[in-house]
PDB file of C-alpha atoms in Angstrom:
ATOM      1  CA  UNK B  13       2.075  -8.848   9.288  1.00  0.00           C
ATOM      2  CA  UNK B  14       4.165  -6.017   7.806  1.00  0.00           C
ATOM      3  CA  UNK B  15       2.494  -3.297   5.593  1.00  0.00           C
ATOM      4  CA  UNK B  16       4.278  -4.333   2.414  1.00  0.00           C
ATOM      5  CA  UNK B  17       1.745  -5.944   0.585  1.00  0.00           C
ATOM      6  CA  UNK B  18       0.795  -6.102  -3.064  1.00  0.00           C
ATOM      7  CA  UNK B  19      -2.574  -7.203  -5.100  1.00  0.00           C
ATOM      8  CA  UNK B  20      -1.639  -7.570  -8.996  1.00  0.00           C
ATOM      9  CA  UNK B  21      -4.947  -8.003 -10.638  1.00  0.00           C
ATOM     10  CA  UNK B  22      -6.105 -10.180 -13.528  1.00  0.00           C
ATOM     11  CA  UNK B  23      -9.587  -9.784 -14.425  1.00  0.00           C
ATOM     12  CA  UNK B  24     -11.660 -11.376 -11.481  1.00  0.00           C
ATOM     13  CA  UNK B  25      -8.651 -12.947 -10.293  1.00  0.00           C
ATOM     14  CA  UNK B  26      -6.364 -11.835  -7.689  1.00  0.00           C
ATOM     15  CA  UNK B  27      -2.641 -12.626  -6.194  1.00  0.00           C
ATOM     16  CA  UNK B  28      -2.229 -11.511  -2.832  1.00  0.00           C
ATOM     17  CA  UNK B  29       1.506 -11.220  -2.080  1.00  0.00           C
ATOM     18  CA  UNK B  30       1.964 -10.587   1.660  1.00  0.00           C
ATOM     19  CA  UNK B  31       5.459 -10.235   3.767  1.00  0.00           C
ATOM     20  CA  UNK B  32       4.700 -11.593   7.101  1.00  0.00           C
ATOM     21  CA  UNK B  33       7.064 -10.813  10.485  1.00  0.00           C
ATOM     22  CA  UNK B  34       8.954 -12.479  11.702  1.00  0.00           C
ATOM     23  CA  UNK B  35      10.650 -13.675   8.927  1.00  0.00           C
ATOM     24  CA  UNK B  36      12.402 -17.132   8.474  1.00  0.00           C
ATOM     25  CA  UNK B  37      11.710 -20.501   8.147  1.00  0.00           C
ATOM     26  CA  UNK B  38      11.354 -21.796  11.543  1.00  0.00           C
ATOM     27  CA  UNK B  39       7.549 -21.150  12.336  1.00  0.00           C
ATOM     28  CA  UNK B  40       5.113 -23.669  14.134  1.00  0.00           C
ATOM     29  CA  UNK B  41       2.721 -25.717  12.019  1.00  0.00           C
ATOM     30  CA  UNK B  42      -0.662 -24.460  11.294  1.00  0.00           C
ATOM     31  CA  UNK B  43      -0.430 -20.762  11.288  1.00  0.00           C
ATOM     32  CA  UNK B  44      -1.153 -18.325   8.948  1.00  0.00           C
ATOM     33  CA  UNK B  45       2.379 -16.997   8.611  1.00  0.00           C
ATOM     34  CA  UNK B  46       4.180 -20.088   7.647  1.00  0.00           C
ATOM     35  CA  UNK B  47       5.698 -20.218   4.285  1.00  0.00           C
ATOM     36  CA  UNK B  48       3.805 -21.927   1.225  1.00  0.00           C
ATOM     37  CA  UNK B  49      -0.119 -21.777   0.602  1.00  0.00           C
ATOM     38  CA  UNK B  50      -1.754 -21.380   3.722  1.00  0.00           C
ATOM     39  CA  UNK B  51      -5.278 -20.338   3.044  1.00  0.00           C
ATOM     40  CA  UNK B  52      -7.931 -19.480   0.403  1.00  0.00           C
ATOM     41  CA  UNK B  53      -9.403 -16.065   0.181  1.00  0.00           C
ATOM     42  CA  UNK B  54     -12.965 -15.977  -1.383  1.00  0.00           C
ATOM     43  CA  UNK B  55     -14.888 -12.567  -2.093  1.00  0.00           C
ATOM     44  CA  UNK B  56     -18.406 -12.573  -0.985  1.00  0.00           C
ATOM     45  CA  UNK B  57     -21.060  -9.596  -1.862  1.00  0.00           C
ATOM     46  CA  UNK B  58     -22.384  -9.617   2.231  1.00  0.00           C
ATOM     47  CA  UNK B  59     -19.915 -11.097   4.611  1.00  0.00           C
ATOM     48  CA  UNK B  60     -22.519 -10.912   7.503  1.00  0.00           C
ATOM     49  CA  UNK B  61     -24.957 -12.805   5.634  1.00  0.00           C
ATOM     50  CA  UNK B  62     -22.506 -15.488   4.611  1.00  0.00           C
ATOM     51  CA  UNK B  63     -21.145 -15.521   7.947  1.00  0.00           C
ATOM     52  CA  UNK B  64     -24.680 -15.792   9.672  1.00  0.00           C
ATOM     53  CA  UNK B  65     -25.519 -19.095   7.139  1.00  0.00           C
ATOM     54  CA  UNK B  66     -22.248 -21.128   7.570  1.00  0.00           C
ATOM     55  CA  UNK B  67     -23.108 -24.673   7.735  1.00  0.00           C
ATOM     56  CA  UNK B  68     -22.708 -26.415  10.879  1.00  0.00           C
ATOM     57  CA  UNK B  69     -19.357 -28.160   9.885  1.00  0.00           C
ATOM     58  CA  UNK B  70     -17.694 -25.047   9.115  1.00  0.00           C
ATOM     59  CA  UNK B  71     -15.409 -23.450  12.304  1.00  0.00           C
ATOM     60  CA  UNK B  72     -15.568 -19.844  12.250  1.00  0.00           C
ATOM     61  CA  UNK B  73     -12.051 -18.543  13.664  1.00  0.00           C
ATOM     62  CA  UNK B  74     -13.593 -15.125  14.328  1.00  0.00           C
ATOM     63  CA  UNK B  75     -16.323 -12.889  13.716  1.00  0.00           C
ATOM     64  CA  UNK B  76     -16.197 -10.595  10.999  1.00  0.00           C
ATOM     65  CA  UNK B  77     -13.920  -7.724  11.167  1.00  0.00           C
ATOM     66  CA  UNK B  78     -13.131  -4.640   9.314  1.00  0.00           C
ATOM     67  CA  UNK B  79      -9.696  -3.314   8.422  1.00  0.00           C
ATOM     68  CA  UNK B  80      -8.275  -0.101   8.480  1.00  0.00           C
ATOM     69  CA  UNK B  81      -8.642   0.073   4.771  1.00  0.00           C
ATOM     70  CA  UNK B  82     -12.488  -0.691   4.931  1.00  0.00           C
ATOM     71  CA  UNK B  83     -12.326  -4.276   3.579  1.00  0.00           C
ATOM     72  CA  UNK B  84     -14.625  -6.786   5.747  1.00  0.00           C
ATOM     73  CA  UNK B  85     -12.971 -10.049   6.535  1.00  0.00           C
ATOM     74  CA  UNK B  86     -13.530 -13.292   8.268  1.00  0.00           C
ATOM     75  CA  UNK B  87     -11.582 -16.523   8.746  1.00  0.00           C
ATOM     76  CA  UNK B  88     -12.901 -20.091   9.163  1.00  0.00           C
ATOM     77  CA  UNK B  89     -11.680 -23.775   8.692  1.00  0.00           C
ATOM     78  CA  UNK B  90     -14.098 -25.909   6.440  1.00  0.00           C
ATOM     79  CA  UNK B  91     -14.597 -29.570   6.940  1.00  0.00           C
ATOM     80  CA  UNK B  92     -11.343 -30.405   5.435  1.00  0.00           C
ATOM     81  CA  UNK B  93      -9.478 -28.155   8.117  1.00  0.00           C
ATOM     82  CA  UNK B  94      -8.458 -26.088   5.159  1.00  0.00           C
ATOM     83  CA  UNK B  95      -8.322 -22.272   6.399  1.00  0.00           C
ATOM     84  CA  UNK B  96     -10.590 -19.820   4.371  1.00  0.00           C
ATOM     85  CA  UNK B  97     -10.661 -16.317   4.314  1.00  0.00           C
ATOM     86  CA  UNK B  98     -14.083 -14.412   3.353  1.00  0.00           C
ATOM     87  CA  UNK B  99     -13.169 -10.845   2.196  1.00  0.00           C
ATOM     88  CA  UNK B 100     -16.032  -8.171   1.514  1.00  0.00           C
ATOM     89  CA  UNK B 101     -14.260  -5.367  -0.358  1.00  0.00           C
TER      90      UNK B 101
END
């Protein structure tokens, strides 16, 4: 992922525009950097608490991590195989 991103806000909603590298349309299926809507992002107040209380049918992809900007994030797959990003801002 490159560092050219934008997060224009509209009240409590946010659209995140991210430019992934490498560019192009030839990417394997099932990856976060493929064109189109690839995941849903949800803001939570306490990421560690939410992570510890995930139901058994939710598959964590990685443990919570802290980004360089201080945002805590975690990715998981829901029972319908949707990629979900949890964010604690």
